[in-house]
PDB file of C-alpha atoms in Angstrom:
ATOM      1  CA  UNK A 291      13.401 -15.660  -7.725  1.00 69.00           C
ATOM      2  CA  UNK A 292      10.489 -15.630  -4.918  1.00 80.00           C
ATOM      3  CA  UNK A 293      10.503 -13.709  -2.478  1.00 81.00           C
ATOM      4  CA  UNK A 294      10.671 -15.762   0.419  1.00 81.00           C
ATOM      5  CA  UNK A 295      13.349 -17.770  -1.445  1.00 86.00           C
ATOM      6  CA  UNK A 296      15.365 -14.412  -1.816  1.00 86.00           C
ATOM      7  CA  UNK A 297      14.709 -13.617   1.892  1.00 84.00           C
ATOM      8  CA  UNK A 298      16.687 -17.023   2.770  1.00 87.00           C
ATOM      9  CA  UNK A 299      19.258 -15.945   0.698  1.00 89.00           C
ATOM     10  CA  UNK A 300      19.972 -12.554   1.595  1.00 89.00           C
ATOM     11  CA  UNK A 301      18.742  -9.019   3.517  1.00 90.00           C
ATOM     12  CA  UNK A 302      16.068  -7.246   1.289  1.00 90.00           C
ATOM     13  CA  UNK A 303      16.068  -3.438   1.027  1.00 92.00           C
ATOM     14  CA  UNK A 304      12.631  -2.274   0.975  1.00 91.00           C
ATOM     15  CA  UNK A 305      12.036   1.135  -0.084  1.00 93.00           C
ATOM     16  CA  UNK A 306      11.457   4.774   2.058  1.00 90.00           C
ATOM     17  CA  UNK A 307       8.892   7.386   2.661  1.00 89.00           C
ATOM     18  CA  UNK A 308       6.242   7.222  -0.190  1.00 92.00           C
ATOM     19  CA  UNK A 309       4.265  10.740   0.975  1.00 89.00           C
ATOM     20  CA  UNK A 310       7.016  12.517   1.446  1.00 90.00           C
ATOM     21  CA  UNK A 311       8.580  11.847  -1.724  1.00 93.00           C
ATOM     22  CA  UNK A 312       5.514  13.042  -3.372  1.00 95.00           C
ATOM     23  CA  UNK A 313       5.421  15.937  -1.386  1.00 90.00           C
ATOM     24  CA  UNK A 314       9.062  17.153  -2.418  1.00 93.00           C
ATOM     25  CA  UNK A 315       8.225  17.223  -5.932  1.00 95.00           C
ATOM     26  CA  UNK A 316       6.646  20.517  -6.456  1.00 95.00           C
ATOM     27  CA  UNK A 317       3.160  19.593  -6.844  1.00 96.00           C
ATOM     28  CA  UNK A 318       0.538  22.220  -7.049  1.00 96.00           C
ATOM     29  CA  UNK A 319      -3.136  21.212  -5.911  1.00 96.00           C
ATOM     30  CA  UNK A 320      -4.418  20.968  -9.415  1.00 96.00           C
ATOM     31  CA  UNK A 321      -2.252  17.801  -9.400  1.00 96.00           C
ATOM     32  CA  UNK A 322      -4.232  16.534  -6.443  1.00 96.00           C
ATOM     33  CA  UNK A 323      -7.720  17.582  -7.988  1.00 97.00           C
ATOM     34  CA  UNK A 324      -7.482  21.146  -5.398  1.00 96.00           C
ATOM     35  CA  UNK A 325      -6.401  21.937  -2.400  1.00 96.00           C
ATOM     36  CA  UNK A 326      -9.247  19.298  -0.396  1.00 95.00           C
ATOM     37  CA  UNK A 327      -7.485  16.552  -2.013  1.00 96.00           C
ATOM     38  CA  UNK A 328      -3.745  17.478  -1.406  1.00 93.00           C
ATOM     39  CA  UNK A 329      -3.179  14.910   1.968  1.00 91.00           C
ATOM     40  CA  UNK A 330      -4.273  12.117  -0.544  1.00 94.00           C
ATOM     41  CA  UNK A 331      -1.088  10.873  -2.106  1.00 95.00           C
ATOM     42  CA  UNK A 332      -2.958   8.185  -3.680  1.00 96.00           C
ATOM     43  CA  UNK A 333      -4.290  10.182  -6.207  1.00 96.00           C
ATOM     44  CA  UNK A 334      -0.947  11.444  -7.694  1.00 96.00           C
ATOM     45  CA  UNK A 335      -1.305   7.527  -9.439  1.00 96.00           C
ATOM     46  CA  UNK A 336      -3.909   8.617 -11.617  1.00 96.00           C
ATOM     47  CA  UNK A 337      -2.811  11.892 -12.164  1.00 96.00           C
ATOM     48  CA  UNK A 338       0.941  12.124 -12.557  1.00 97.00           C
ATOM     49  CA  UNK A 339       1.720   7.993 -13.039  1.00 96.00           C
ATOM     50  CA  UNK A 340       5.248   9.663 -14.113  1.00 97.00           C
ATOM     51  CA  UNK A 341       5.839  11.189 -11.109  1.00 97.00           C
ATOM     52  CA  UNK A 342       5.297   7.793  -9.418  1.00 97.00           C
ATOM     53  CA  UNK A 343       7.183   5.670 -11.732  1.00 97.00           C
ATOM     54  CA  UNK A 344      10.273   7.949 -10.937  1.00 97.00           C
ATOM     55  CA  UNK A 345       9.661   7.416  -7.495  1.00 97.00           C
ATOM     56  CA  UNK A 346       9.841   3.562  -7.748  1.00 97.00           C
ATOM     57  CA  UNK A 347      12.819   3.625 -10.019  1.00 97.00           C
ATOM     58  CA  UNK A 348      14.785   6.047  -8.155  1.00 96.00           C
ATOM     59  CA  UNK A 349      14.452   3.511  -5.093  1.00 96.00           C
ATOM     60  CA  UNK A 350      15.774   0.743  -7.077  1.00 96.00           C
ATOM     61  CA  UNK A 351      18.630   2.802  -8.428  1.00 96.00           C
ATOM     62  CA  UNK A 352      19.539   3.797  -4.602  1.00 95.00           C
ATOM     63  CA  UNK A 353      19.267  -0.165  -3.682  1.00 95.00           C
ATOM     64  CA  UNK A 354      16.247  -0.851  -2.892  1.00 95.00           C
ATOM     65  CA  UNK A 355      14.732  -4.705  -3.752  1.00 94.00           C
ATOM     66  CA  UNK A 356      11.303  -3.827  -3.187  1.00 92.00           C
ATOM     67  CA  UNK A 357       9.181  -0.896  -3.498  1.00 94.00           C
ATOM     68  CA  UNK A 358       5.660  -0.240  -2.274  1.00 93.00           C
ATOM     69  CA  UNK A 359       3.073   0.748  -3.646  1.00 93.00           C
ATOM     70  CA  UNK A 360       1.498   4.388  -3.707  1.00 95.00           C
ATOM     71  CA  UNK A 361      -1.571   3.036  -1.426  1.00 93.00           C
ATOM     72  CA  UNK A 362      -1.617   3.756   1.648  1.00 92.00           C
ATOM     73  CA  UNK A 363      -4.895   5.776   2.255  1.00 92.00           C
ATOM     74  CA  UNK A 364      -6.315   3.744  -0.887  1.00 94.00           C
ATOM     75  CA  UNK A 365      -9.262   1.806   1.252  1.00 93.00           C
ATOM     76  CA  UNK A 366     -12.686   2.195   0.866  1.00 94.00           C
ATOM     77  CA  UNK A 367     -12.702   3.056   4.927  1.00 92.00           C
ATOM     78  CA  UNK A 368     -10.181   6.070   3.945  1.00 93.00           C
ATOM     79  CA  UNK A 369     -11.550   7.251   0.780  1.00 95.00           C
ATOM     80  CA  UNK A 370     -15.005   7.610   2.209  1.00 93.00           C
ATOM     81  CA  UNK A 371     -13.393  10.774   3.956  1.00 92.00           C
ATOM     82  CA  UNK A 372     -13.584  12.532   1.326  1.00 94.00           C
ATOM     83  CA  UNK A 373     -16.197  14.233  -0.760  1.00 95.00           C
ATOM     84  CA  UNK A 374     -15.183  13.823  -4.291  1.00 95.00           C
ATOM     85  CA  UNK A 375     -18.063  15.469  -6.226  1.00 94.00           C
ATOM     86  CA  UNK A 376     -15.204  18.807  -6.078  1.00 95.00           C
ATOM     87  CA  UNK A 377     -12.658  16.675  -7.605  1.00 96.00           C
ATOM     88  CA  UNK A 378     -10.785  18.436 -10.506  1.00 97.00           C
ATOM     89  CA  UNK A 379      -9.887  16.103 -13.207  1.00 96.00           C
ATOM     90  CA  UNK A 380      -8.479  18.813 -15.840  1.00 93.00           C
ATOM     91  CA  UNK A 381      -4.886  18.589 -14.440  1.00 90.00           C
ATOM     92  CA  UNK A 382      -5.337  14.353 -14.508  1.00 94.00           C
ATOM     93  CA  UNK A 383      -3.561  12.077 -16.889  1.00 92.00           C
ATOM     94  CA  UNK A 384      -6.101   9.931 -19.122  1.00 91.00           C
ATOM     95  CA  UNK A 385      -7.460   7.054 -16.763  1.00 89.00           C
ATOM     96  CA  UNK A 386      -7.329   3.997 -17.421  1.00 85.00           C
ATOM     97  CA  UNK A 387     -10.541   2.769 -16.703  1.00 85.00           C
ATOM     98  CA  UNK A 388     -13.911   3.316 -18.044  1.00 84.00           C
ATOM     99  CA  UNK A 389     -16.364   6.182 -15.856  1.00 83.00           C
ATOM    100  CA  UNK A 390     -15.957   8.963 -13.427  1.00 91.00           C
ATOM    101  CA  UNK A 391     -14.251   8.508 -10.511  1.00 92.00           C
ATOM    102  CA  UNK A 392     -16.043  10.921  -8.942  1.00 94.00           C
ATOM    103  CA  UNK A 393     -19.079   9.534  -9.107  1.00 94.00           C
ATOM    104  CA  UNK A 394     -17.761   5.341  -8.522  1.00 94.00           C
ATOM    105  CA  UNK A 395     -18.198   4.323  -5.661  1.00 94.00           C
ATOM    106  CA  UNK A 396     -15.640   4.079  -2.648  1.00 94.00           C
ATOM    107  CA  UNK A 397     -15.219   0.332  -3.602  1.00 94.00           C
ATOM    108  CA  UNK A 398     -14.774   0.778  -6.684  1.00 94.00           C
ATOM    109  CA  UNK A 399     -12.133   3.474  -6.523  1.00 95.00           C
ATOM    110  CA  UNK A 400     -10.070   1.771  -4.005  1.00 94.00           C
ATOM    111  CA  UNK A 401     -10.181  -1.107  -6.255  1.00 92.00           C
ATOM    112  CA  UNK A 402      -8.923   0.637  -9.531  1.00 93.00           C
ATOM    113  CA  UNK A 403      -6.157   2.883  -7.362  1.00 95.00           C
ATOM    114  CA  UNK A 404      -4.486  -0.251  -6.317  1.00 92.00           C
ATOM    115  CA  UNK A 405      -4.814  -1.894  -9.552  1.00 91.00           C
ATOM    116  CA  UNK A 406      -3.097   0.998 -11.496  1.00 94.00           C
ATOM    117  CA  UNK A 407      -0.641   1.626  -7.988  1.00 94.00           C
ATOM    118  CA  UNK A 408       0.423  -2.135  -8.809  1.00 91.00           C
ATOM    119  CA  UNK A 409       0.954  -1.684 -12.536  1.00 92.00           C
ATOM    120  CA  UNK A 410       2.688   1.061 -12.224  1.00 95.00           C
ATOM    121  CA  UNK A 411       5.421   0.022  -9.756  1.00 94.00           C
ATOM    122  CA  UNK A 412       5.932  -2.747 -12.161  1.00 92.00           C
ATOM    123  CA  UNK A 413       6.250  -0.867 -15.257  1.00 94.00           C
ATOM    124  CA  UNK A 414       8.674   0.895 -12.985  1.00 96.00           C
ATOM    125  CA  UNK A 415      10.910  -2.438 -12.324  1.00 94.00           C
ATOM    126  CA  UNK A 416      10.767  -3.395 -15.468  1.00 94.00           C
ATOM    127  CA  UNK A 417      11.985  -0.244 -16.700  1.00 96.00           C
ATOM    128  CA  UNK A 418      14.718  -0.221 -14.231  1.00 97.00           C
ATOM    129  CA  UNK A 419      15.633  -3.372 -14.875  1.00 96.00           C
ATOM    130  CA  UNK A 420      16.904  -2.626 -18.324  1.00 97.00           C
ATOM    131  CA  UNK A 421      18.833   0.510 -17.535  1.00 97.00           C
ATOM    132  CA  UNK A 422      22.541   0.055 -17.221  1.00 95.00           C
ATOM    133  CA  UNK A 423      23.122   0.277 -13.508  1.00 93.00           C
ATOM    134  CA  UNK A 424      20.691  -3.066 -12.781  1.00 96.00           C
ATOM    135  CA  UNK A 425      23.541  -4.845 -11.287  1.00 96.00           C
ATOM    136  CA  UNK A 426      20.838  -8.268 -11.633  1.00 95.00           C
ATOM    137  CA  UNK A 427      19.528  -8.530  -7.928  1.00 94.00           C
ATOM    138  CA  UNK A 428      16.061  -9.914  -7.152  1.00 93.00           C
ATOM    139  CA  UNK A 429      13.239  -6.900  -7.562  1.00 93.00           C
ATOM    140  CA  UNK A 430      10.058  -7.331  -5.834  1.00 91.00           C
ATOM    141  CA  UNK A 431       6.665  -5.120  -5.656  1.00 91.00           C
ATOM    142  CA  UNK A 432       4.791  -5.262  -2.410  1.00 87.00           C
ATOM    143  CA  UNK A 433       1.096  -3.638  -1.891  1.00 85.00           C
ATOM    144  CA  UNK A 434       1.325  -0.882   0.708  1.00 88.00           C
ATOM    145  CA  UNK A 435      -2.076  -0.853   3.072  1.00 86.00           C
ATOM    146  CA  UNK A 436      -2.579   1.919   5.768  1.00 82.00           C
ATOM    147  CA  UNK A 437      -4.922   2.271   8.562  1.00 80.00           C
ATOM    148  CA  UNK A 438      -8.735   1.736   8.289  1.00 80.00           C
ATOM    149  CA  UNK A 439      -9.105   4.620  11.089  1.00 79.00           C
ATOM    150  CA  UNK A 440     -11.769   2.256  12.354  1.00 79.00           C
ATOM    151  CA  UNK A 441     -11.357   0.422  15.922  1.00 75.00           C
ATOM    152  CA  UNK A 442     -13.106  -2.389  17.058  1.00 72.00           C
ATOM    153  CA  UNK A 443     -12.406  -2.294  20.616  1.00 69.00           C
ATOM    154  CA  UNK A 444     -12.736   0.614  23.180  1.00 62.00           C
ATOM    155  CA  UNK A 445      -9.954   3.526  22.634  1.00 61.00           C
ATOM    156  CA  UNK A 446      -9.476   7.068  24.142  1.00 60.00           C
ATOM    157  CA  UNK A 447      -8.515   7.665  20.223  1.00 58.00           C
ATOM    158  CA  UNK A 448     -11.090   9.860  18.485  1.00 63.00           C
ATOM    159  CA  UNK A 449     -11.803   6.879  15.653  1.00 70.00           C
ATOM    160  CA  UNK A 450     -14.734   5.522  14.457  1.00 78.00           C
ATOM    161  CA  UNK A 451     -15.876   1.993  15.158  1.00 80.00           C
ATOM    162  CA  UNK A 452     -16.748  -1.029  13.033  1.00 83.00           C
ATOM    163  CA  UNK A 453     -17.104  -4.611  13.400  1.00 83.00           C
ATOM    164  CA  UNK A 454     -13.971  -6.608  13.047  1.00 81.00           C
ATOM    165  CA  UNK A 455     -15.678  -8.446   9.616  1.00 84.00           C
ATOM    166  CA  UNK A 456     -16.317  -4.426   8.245  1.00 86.00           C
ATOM    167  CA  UNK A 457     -12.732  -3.640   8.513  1.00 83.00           C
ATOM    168  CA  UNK A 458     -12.081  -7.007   7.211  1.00 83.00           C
ATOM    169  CA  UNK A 459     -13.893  -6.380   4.076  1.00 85.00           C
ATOM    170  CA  UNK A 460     -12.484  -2.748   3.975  1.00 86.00           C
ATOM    171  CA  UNK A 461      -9.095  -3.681   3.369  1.00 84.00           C
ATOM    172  CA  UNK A 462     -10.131  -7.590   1.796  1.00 84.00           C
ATOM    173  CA  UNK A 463     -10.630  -4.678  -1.954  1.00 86.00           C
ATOM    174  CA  UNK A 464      -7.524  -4.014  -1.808  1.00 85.00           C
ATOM    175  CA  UNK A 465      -6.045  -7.631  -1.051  1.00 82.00           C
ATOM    176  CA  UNK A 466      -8.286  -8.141  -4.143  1.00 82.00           C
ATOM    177  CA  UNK A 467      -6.798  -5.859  -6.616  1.00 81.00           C
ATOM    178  CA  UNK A 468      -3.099  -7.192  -5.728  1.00 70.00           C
ATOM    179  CA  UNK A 469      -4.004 -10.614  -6.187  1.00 70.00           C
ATOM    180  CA  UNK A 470      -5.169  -9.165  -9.713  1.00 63.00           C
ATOM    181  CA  UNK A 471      -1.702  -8.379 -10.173  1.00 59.00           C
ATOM    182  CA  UNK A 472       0.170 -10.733  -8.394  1.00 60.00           C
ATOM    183  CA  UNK A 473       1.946  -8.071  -6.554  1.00 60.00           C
ATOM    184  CA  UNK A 474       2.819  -9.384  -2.243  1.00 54.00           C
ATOM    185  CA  UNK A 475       0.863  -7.056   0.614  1.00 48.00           C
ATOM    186  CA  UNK A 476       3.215  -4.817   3.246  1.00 48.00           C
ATOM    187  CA  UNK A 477       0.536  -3.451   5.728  1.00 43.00           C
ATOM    188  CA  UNK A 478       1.624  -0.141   7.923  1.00 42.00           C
ATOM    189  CA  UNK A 479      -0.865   0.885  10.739  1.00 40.00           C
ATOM    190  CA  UNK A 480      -1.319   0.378  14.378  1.00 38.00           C
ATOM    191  CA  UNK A 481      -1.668  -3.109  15.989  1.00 38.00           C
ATOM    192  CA  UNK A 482      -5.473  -2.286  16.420  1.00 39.00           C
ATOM    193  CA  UNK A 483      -6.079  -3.124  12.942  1.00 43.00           C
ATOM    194  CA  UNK A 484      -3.050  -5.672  12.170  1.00 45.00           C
ATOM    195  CA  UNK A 485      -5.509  -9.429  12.626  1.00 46.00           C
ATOM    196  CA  UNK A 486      -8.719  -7.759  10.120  1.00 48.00           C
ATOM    197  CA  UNK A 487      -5.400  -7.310   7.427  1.00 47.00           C
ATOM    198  CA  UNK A 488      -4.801 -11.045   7.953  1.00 46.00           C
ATOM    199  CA  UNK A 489      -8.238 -11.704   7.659  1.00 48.00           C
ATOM    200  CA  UNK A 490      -9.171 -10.054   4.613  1.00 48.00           C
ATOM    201  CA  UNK A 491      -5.768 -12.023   3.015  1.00 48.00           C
ATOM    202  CA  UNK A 492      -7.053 -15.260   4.513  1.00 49.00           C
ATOM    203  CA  UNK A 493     -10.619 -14.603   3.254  1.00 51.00           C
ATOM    204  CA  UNK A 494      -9.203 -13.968  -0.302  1.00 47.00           C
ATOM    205  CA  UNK A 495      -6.405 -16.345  -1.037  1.00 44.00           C
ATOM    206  CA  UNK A 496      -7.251 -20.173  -0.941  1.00 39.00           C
ATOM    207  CA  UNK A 497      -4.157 -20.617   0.323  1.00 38.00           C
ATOM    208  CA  UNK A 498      -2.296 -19.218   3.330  1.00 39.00           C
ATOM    209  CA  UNK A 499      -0.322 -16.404   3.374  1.00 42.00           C
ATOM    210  CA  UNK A 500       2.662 -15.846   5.398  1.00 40.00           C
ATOM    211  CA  UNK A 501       3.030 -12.478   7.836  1.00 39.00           C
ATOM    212  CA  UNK A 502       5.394 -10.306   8.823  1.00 41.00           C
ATOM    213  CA  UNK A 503       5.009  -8.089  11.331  1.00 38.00           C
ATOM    214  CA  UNK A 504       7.594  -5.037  12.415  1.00 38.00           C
ATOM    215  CA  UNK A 505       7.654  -3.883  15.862  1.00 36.00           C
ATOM    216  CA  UNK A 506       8.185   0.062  15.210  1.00 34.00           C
ATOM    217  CA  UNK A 507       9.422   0.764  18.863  1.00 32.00           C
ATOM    218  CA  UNK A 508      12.476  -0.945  17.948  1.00 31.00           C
ATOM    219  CA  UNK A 509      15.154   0.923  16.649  1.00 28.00           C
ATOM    220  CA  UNK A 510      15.553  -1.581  13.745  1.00 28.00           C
ATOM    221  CA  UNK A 511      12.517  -3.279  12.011  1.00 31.00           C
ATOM    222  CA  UNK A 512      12.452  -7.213  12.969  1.00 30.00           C
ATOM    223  CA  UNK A 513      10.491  -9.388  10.625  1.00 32.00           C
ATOM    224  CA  UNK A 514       9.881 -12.907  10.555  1.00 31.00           C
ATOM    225  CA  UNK A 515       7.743 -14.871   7.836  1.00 31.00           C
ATOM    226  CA  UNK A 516       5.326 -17.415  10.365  1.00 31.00           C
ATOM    227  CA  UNK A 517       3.514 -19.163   7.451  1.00 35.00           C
ATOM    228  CA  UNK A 518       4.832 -20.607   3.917  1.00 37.00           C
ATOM    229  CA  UNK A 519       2.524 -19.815   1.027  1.00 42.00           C
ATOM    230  CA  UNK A 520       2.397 -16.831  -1.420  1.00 44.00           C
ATOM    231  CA  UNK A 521       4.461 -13.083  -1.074  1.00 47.00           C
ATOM    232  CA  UNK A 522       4.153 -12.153   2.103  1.00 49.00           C
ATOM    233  CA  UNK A 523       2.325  -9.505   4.579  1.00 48.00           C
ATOM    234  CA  UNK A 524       4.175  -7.399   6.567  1.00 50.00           C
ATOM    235  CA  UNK A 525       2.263  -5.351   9.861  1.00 45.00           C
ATOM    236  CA  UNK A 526       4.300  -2.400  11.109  1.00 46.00           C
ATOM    237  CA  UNK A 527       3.306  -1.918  14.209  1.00 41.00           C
ATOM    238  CA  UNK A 528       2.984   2.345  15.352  1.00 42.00           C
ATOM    239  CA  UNK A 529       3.159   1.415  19.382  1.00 39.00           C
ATOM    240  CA  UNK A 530       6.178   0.486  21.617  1.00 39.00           C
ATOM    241  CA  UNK A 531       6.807  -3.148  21.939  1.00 36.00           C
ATOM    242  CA  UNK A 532       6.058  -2.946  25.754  1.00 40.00           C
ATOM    243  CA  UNK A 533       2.695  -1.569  24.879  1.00 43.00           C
ATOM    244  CA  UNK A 534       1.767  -3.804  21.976  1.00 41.00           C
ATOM    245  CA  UNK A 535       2.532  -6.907  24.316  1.00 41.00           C
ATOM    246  CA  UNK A 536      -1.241  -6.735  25.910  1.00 42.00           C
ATOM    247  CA  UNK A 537      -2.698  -7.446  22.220  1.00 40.00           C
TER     248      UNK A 537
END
C-alpha cells in the first residue's frame, strides 16, 4: 500500500524521539568516535546499526506505521561542524562503503549516512514484519532532515547565513540518497528553512512531491498532503502558529 493511499484510509502513527532513544541506551563515547562526537546521533548508524535497528523495530512493535530515519543532523551544512580528523573508528562496526570517513568529504558523508540510515530502517521493517506480533498494517520509512543552522533572511538568532540555492543544495544530498532508496522525506526544523527543503525535493524529483507541514504550536500535529506525486514531505514547524503566520 502507498502511503498517501494508506493516509486516505486511516490515521498513521509515526514514530517518537530518535536522540533520546539513543541517548538512553548506555552508550559510552567510544560509540560516538569520543566525547567531541557524542551530540551527533547520526553516527550511532555506522557504528552500532544494531542499536538502531532495535530502535526502529521497537517503534513498530509499540504501533508505530512509520519510522524515521536516524538523520537529523546528517547534512553537509551540519556535519561541517565538526572536525573529524579526531574521529575514533576502533569502537565502529565495519562500514559499508569503501574509504575513510574521516577524510570524505562533508558531501560525501552526508550522502552515505542517509543511505545506510535508509537501509537500515528497512532491514528493520522487514524484520519486524516477520515476527509474530505484525498484526499486517501498512509500514512505511520516511527520511528524517533537521535544520541547516543557516538563515537566509535577517535574524537576532546567532546562525550563519547562506543563499537560499546553498541551503537548497545542502539538504538537495540528502533528498538524493533517499531517492536512492526509495524511502519518503519528513523534514523537522524551523519555518526559516521549510521552502529550500521543498526546493531541493523539487530540484531532484522530476516529478512533484507532495508536503506536509506540522504547525508545532499546536497541541496536536495537523498535516495535510497539498500536492499528489511520490511519499511525501512533512515540515514541522519549531514557532507558534501566530508567529509563523508572517512567513
Amino acid at each position: 500500500m502507498e502511503f498517501l493511499e494508506a493516509l486516505n484510509d486511516r490515521i498513521l502513527v509515526l514514530d517518537g524521539a530518535m536522540g533520546t532513544e539513543i541517548q538512553s541506551r548506555g552508550l559510552t563515547d567510544a560509540d560516538f568516535g569520543g566525547a567531541p562526537y557524542r551530540m551527533l546521533s547520526d553516527l550511532i548508524t555506522f557504528s552500532r546499526p544494531e542499536v538502531l535497528c532495535d530502535i526502529h523495530r521497537g517503534y513498530y512493535a509499540a504501533g508505530a506505521h512509520a519510522v524515521e530515519t536516524n538523520t537529523f543532523g546528517a547534512s553537509p551544512f551540519r556535519l561541517g561542524e565538526y572536525d573529524f580528523g579526531g574521529l575514533d573508528l576502533s569502537g565502529f562496526a565495519p562500514l559499508p562503503m569503501d574509504g575513510d570517513i574521516r577524510t570524505l568529504s562533508c558531501e560525501d558523508l552526508a550522502y552515505h549516512l542517509n543511505v545506510r540510515a535508509a537501509q537500515l530502517a528497512c532491514e528493520a521493517r522487514s524484520r519486524y514484519r516477520t515476527e509474530p506480533g505484525y498484526d499486517g498494517r501498512p509500514l512505511f520509512v520516511a527520511g528524517s532532515i533537521g535544520p541547516s543552522n543557516r538563515v537566509v533572511s535577517s535574524t537576532e538568532a546567532n546562525l550563519k547565513r547562506a543563499t537560499f540555492d546553498e541551503i537548497a543544495a545542502n539538504f538537495q544530498v540528502q533528498v538524493r540518497a533517499r531517492v536512492a532508496r526509495e524511502v519518503g522525506v519528513a523534514g523537522e526544523a524551523d519555518h526559516l528553512a521549510a521552502p529550500d527543503r521543498v526546493a531541493a525535493h523539487e530540484r531532484r524529483l522530476a516529478q512533484q512531491m507532495p508536503v506536509e507541514r506540522g504547525e508545532a504550536g499546536a497541541r496536536v500535529n495537523q498535516h495535510q498532503a497539498v500536492r499528489p506525486g511520490p511519499p511525501p514531505f512533512r515540515v514541522h514547524v519549531g514557532h507558534d502558529p501566530v508567529g509563523d503566520s508572517q512567513h
